[in-house]
Coordinates of C-alpha atoms in Angstrom, one line a residue:
M1 CA 3.1 -8.7 -14.7
L2 CA 6.1 -7.7 -16.3
T3 CA 6.8 -8.8 -19.7
L4 CA 10.4 -9.9 -20.1
V5 CA 10.2 -10.1 -24.0
R6 CA 11.7 -6.8 -26.0
S7 CA 9.1 -5.3 -28.1
R8 CA 12.1 -3.6 -30.4
V9 CA 11.8 -3.7 -34.9
R10 CA 14.8 -5.4 -35.7
T11 CA 17.1 -3.6 -38.4
A12 CA 17.2 -6.0 -41.2
A13 CA 18.7 -5.5 -44.5
L14 CA 15.8 -4.0 -46.4
A15 CA 15.4 -5.0 -50.3
L16 CA 16.5 -1.6 -51.3
S17 CA 19.0 -1.2 -48.2
A18 CA 22.6 0.7 -49.0
V19 CA 24.9 -2.3 -47.8
V20 CA 28.3 -0.7 -46.4
A21 CA 31.2 -2.4 -45.6
L22 CA 34.0 -0.2 -44.3
A23 CA 37.6 -1.7 -45.4
V24 CA 40.6 -1.4 -43.3
G25 CA 41.5 2.1 -43.3
A26 CA 38.7 3.2 -45.1
T27 CA 38.6 7.4 -45.2
A28 CA 36.9 7.9 -48.6
T29 CA 33.4 9.5 -46.9
T30 CA 35.0 11.5 -44.2
A31 CA 35.2 14.8 -46.4
T32 CA 31.7 14.4 -47.4
T33 CA 30.0 13.6 -44.0
G34 CA 31.7 16.3 -41.8
A35 CA 33.3 13.7 -39.9
A36 CA 36.5 15.7 -38.9
A37 CA 36.7 16.3 -35.2
A38 CA 33.6 17.1 -34.1
P39 CA 32.7 20.5 -32.5
A40 CA 33.2 21.2 -29.0
P41 CA 30.1 20.9 -27.0
A42 CA 28.4 23.7 -25.7
P43 CA 28.3 23.6 -22.0
A44 CA 25.3 21.5 -20.4
A45 CA 23.5 22.9 -17.5
A46 CA 24.7 21.0 -14.3
K47 CA 22.6 18.0 -13.8
Q48 CA 22.9 15.7 -10.7
G49 CA 22.2 12.0 -10.9
P50 CA 22.2 8.9 -13.1
A51 CA 22.8 9.2 -17.0
S52 CA 20.2 9.1 -18.8
V53 CA 20.5 6.7 -22.4
A54 CA 17.9 6.8 -25.3
Y55 CA 17.8 4.3 -28.2
V56 CA 16.2 5.7 -31.3
E57 CA 14.8 3.5 -33.7
V58 CA 16.5 5.4 -37.2
N59 CA 13.9 3.2 -39.2
N60 CA 11.2 5.4 -38.2
N61 CA 12.6 8.5 -35.8
S62 CA 14.9 11.1 -35.9
M63 CA 18.1 11.0 -34.1
L64 CA 17.4 15.2 -33.0
N65 CA 14.3 13.9 -30.9
V66 CA 16.8 13.1 -28.2
G67 CA 17.7 17.0 -28.2
K68 CA 14.4 18.2 -27.2
Y69 CA 13.9 17.2 -24.1
T70 CA 15.5 19.0 -21.2
L71 CA 14.9 20.0 -17.6
A72 CA 12.0 22.4 -16.1
G73 CA 14.6 22.8 -13.2
G74 CA 17.9 24.3 -14.4
G75 CA 17.2 23.4 -18.2
G76 CA 20.0 20.9 -18.3
N77 CA 19.6 17.9 -21.1
V78 CA 17.3 15.1 -20.0
F79 CA 19.7 12.4 -22.2
D80 CA 23.3 12.1 -21.7
V81 CA 23.5 9.3 -24.8
A82 CA 22.0 8.9 -27.8
V83 CA 22.1 4.9 -29.8
I84 CA 21.8 5.2 -33.2
F85 CA 19.7 1.2 -34.3
A86 CA 20.9 0.0 -35.5
A87 CA 23.9 -1.0 -38.0
N88 CA 24.4 -4.9 -38.5
I89 CA 26.8 -7.1 -38.6
N90 CA 26.4 -8.9 -41.7
Y91 CA 28.3 -12.3 -43.4
D92 CA 30.0 -12.6 -46.6
T93 CA 28.9 -15.9 -48.0
G94 CA 32.0 -15.8 -50.8
T95 CA 34.7 -14.7 -48.6
K96 CA 33.3 -16.0 -45.2
T97 CA 33.9 -13.1 -43.1
A98 CA 31.8 -10.9 -41.3
Y99 CA 31.3 -7.2 -42.3
L100 CA 29.5 -4.0 -41.1
H101 CA 26.3 -2.9 -42.7
F102 CA 24.2 -0.1 -42.7
N103 CA 20.4 0.0 -43.8
E104 CA 19.5 3.0 -46.2
N105 CA 18.2 4.9 -42.9
V106 CA 21.3 4.1 -40.5
Q107 CA 22.9 5.2 -43.8
R108 CA 21.0 8.4 -44.5
V109 CA 22.1 9.2 -40.6
L110 CA 25.9 9.0 -40.8
D111 CA 25.7 10.7 -44.0
N112 CA 24.0 13.5 -42.7
A113 CA 25.8 13.7 -39.7
A114 CA 26.5 17.3 -40.4
T115 CA 22.5 17.9 -39.4
Q116 CA 21.7 14.4 -37.4
I117 CA 24.4 13.9 -35.4
R118 CA 26.5 17.2 -34.5
P119 CA 23.7 19.0 -33.4
L120 CA 23.1 16.3 -30.4
Q121 CA 27.3 16.6 -30.1
Q122 CA 27.0 19.9 -29.4
K123 CA 24.6 20.2 -26.8
G124 CA 27.0 17.4 -24.9
I125 CA 24.9 14.4 -25.9
K126 CA 27.1 11.5 -26.5
V127 CA 26.3 9.4 -30.1
L128 CA 26.8 6.0 -30.3
L129 CA 26.1 3.2 -33.0
S130 CA 24.7 0.2 -32.4
V131 CA 25.5 -2.9 -33.8
L132 CA 23.2 -5.9 -34.3
G133 CA 23.0 -9.4 -36.0
N134 CA 21.1 -9.5 -39.0
H135 CA 19.9 -13.3 -39.3
Q136 CA 23.1 -14.3 -41.2
G137 CA 25.2 -16.2 -38.9
A138 CA 27.7 -13.5 -38.6
G139 CA 28.1 -12.6 -34.7
F140 CA 30.3 -10.8 -32.0
A141 CA 30.9 -14.4 -30.6
N142 CA 31.5 -16.7 -33.3
F143 CA 34.8 -15.1 -35.3
P144 CA 37.1 -18.0 -36.3
S145 CA 40.2 -16.2 -35.3
Q146 CA 41.3 -13.8 -33.5
Q147 CA 42.4 -11.7 -36.6
A148 CA 39.4 -12.1 -38.0
A149 CA 37.7 -10.4 -34.9
S150 CA 40.5 -7.5 -35.1
A151 CA 39.4 -7.0 -38.9
F152 CA 35.8 -6.5 -38.1
A153 CA 37.1 -4.2 -34.7
K154 CA 38.8 -2.3 -37.3
Q155 CA 35.7 -1.8 -39.2
L156 CA 34.1 -0.7 -35.9
S157 CA 36.8 2.2 -35.2
D158 CA 36.6 3.4 -38.7
A159 CA 33.2 4.0 -38.9
V160 CA 33.6 5.9 -35.3
A161 CA 36.0 8.1 -37.0
T162 CA 34.4 8.4 -40.5
Y163 CA 31.4 9.8 -38.9
G164 CA 32.4 11.9 -36.0
L165 CA 30.7 9.3 -33.2
D166 CA 31.4 8.8 -29.7
G167 CA 31.7 5.2 -29.6
I168 CA 29.8 1.9 -30.3
D169 CA 27.0 -0.2 -28.6
F170 CA 26.7 -4.0 -28.7
D171 CA 23.4 -5.7 -29.0
D172 CA 23.9 -9.5 -29.8
E173 CA 20.9 -10.3 -31.0
Y174 CA 19.7 -12.3 -34.4
A175 CA 22.6 -13.2 -35.3
Q176 CA 21.5 -17.1 -35.7
Y177 CA 24.7 -18.6 -35.3
G178 CA 25.3 -21.6 -37.5
T179 CA 23.4 -20.1 -40.9
N180 CA 25.4 -20.1 -43.7
G181 CA 27.8 -22.5 -42.4
T182 CA 29.0 -20.4 -39.5
G183 CA 30.5 -21.4 -36.3
Q184 CA 28.4 -21.7 -33.1
P185 CA 29.7 -19.5 -30.4
N186 CA 33.2 -19.6 -29.0
A187 CA 35.0 -18.3 -25.9
S188 CA 37.6 -16.5 -27.1
S189 CA 35.8 -14.4 -30.0
F190 CA 34.0 -11.4 -27.8
V191 CA 37.2 -10.8 -26.1
H192 CA 39.6 -10.8 -29.0
L193 CA 37.0 -8.5 -30.5
M194 CA 36.9 -6.1 -27.4
T195 CA 40.6 -6.4 -26.7
A196 CA 41.1 -5.2 -30.5
L197 CA 38.5 -2.3 -30.3
R198 CA 39.7 -0.9 -27.2
A199 CA 43.3 -0.9 -28.6
N200 CA 41.4 0.7 -31.9
M201 CA 39.7 3.5 -29.3
P202 CA 41.0 4.1 -26.0
N203 CA 38.9 7.4 -25.5
K204 CA 35.8 6.5 -27.1
I205 CA 32.4 4.8 -25.6
I206 CA 31.8 0.9 -25.8
S207 CA 28.5 -0.1 -24.4
L208 CA 27.1 -3.7 -23.8
Y209 CA 23.2 -4.3 -24.5
N210 CA 23.5 -7.1 -21.7
I211 CA 21.9 -10.3 -24.0
G212 CA 23.0 -12.8 -26.3
P213 CA 26.0 -15.3 -26.2
A214 CA 28.5 -12.6 -26.4
A215 CA 27.3 -11.2 -23.0
S216 CA 28.3 -14.4 -21.3
R217 CA 31.6 -14.8 -23.2
L218 CA 33.8 -12.1 -21.4
S219 CA 36.7 -13.8 -20.3
Y220 CA 39.4 -15.8 -22.0
G221 CA 43.0 -17.5 -21.7
G222 CA 43.4 -15.2 -18.5
V223 CA 41.7 -11.4 -20.1
D224 CA 38.9 -10.5 -18.8
V225 CA 37.5 -7.6 -20.6
S226 CA 34.4 -6.6 -18.4
S227 CA 36.5 -3.3 -17.6
K228 CA 37.1 -2.2 -20.9
F229 CA 33.2 -1.1 -21.1
D230 CA 32.0 2.1 -20.5
Y231 CA 28.6 1.1 -20.1
A232 CA 26.4 -2.5 -19.5
W233 CA 22.6 -2.4 -19.5
N234 CA 19.4 -4.4 -19.0
P235 CA 17.7 -5.4 -22.0
Y236 CA 14.5 -6.0 -20.8
Y237 CA 11.7 -3.0 -21.4
G238 CA 9.8 -2.6 -18.0
S239 CA 12.1 -4.4 -15.8
W240 CA 14.7 -4.8 -12.9
Q241 CA 17.6 -7.1 -13.7
V242 CA 21.5 -6.3 -12.8
P243 CA 23.9 -6.8 -15.6
G244 CA 25.9 -9.8 -14.7
I245 CA 29.1 -8.0 -15.5
S246 CA 32.1 -6.6 -13.2
L247 CA 31.7 -3.0 -13.3
P248 CA 30.6 -0.4 -10.8
K249 CA 27.1 0.6 -9.7
S250 CA 27.9 3.9 -11.6
K251 CA 28.1 2.0 -15.1
L252 CA 25.1 0.0 -14.7
S253 CA 21.6 0.1 -15.4
P254 CA 19.6 -2.7 -14.2
A255 CA 16.3 -0.6 -15.3
A256 CA 15.0 -0.5 -18.9
V257 CA 11.9 1.1 -20.1
E258 CA 10.5 1.5 -23.5
I259 CA 9.0 5.2 -23.7
G260 CA 5.3 4.9 -24.7
R261 CA 5.0 1.3 -23.5
T262 CA 6.2 1.0 -19.7
S263 CA 3.5 2.2 -17.8
Q264 CA 4.6 5.7 -16.0
T265 CA 3.9 4.2 -12.5
T266 CA 6.7 1.4 -13.6
T267 CA 8.6 3.6 -15.1
A268 CA 8.9 6.0 -11.9
D269 CA 9.1 2.5 -9.7
L270 CA 12.5 1.9 -11.8
A271 CA 14.0 5.3 -11.5
R272 CA 13.7 5.6 -8.1
R273 CA 15.0 2.6 -7.4
T274 CA 17.8 3.1 -9.5
V275 CA 18.6 6.3 -6.9
S276 CA 17.9 4.7 -4.2
E277 CA 20.2 1.4 -4.8
A278 CA 22.9 4.0 -6.4
Y279 CA 23.3 3.1 -9.7
G280 CA 24.5 5.6 -12.2
V281 CA 22.6 5.2 -15.6
F282 CA 18.9 4.5 -16.8
L283 CA 18.2 3.0 -19.8
T284 CA 15.4 3.9 -22.4
Y285 CA 14.2 2.8 -25.8
N286 CA 12.2 3.8 -28.4
L287 CA 12.0 7.7 -28.5
D288 CA 10.2 9.1 -31.3
G289 CA 8.5 12.4 -32.3
S290 CA 5.7 12.6 -30.6
N291 CA 5.6 15.0 -27.2
R292 CA 6.3 12.3 -24.7
S293 CA 7.2 14.8 -22.3
A294 CA 4.8 13.0 -19.4
D295 CA 6.6 9.5 -20.0
V296 CA 10.0 11.4 -19.7
S297 CA 8.9 13.3 -16.5
A298 CA 7.5 9.8 -14.9
F299 CA 11.7 9.5 -14.8
T300 CA 12.8 12.8 -14.6
R301 CA 11.4 13.5 -11.5
Q302 CA 13.1 10.5 -9.5
L303 CA 16.6 11.1 -11.3
Y304 CA 16.8 14.5 -11.0
G305 CA 13.8 15.8 -9.0
S306 CA 12.1 17.8 -12.0
D307 CA 9.7 17.4 -14.7
A308 CA 11.0 17.2 -18.6
V309 CA 10.1 19.7 -20.6
Y310 CA 9.8 19.1 -24.4
T311 CA 10.3 21.6 -27.3
P312 CA 9.8 20.6 -30.7

């Protein structure tokens, strides 16, 4: 029996965490992060099949693990997208505004983009920053005005530009709407946020972890932002659930697995179904530093007709 309860470790504000609120127009850290345009990726070996996505809990694991897996047949990257999990949307009770927060581990990855992010991008792997609620009442679905939503969108796009990232991933969990006197989810908030963010970064990736109030509030005032997403995926590991968003199959992952916890049999079944039903994305979570080639091969055999090779 599948368990539809996520086992993610929440990326909360730690006692010793660094707080980063990227102000509008922030550029001060660009020079120290090597965030000028990322170097052009080396041509990757051709790979046919769905895109594979790997979330990495950077509190405990290195982003570089994503680049350690290639296909035995052809040598291409197993993973096409790597997601830094996770930054937070926090709430300033003094100014009554939401702001972007990086704990010390996320900040370390970003500050060391030259050694933690660029090597993946040079292999042709896109690197996204996931943003998650933090029990403070601030979330993507309760901005009180279009101006407030646009201000947070600017912080997100500034982070992408400053650290040379490839996009943003939205995960509307743990916001605890109403805490600190914040509002409950409203119909306009996420639409305003997505509209502003897409305008700020028209050529970057925006993905949706299909969970929480924001995921069900994609239309307001005649504007539907569904088409502004590049990807959307199922948030329940070990299961099959088609995201309820109007995107083509090529941009959806109904399958979701947790590497090392979802059985290899279930992983293979979900990958086989992804191919047979012509979906274009396969989501994985919690890639760690162990040799997980057996777990990874369970889906690469079905998606790409090849085992996965781990190179430390």
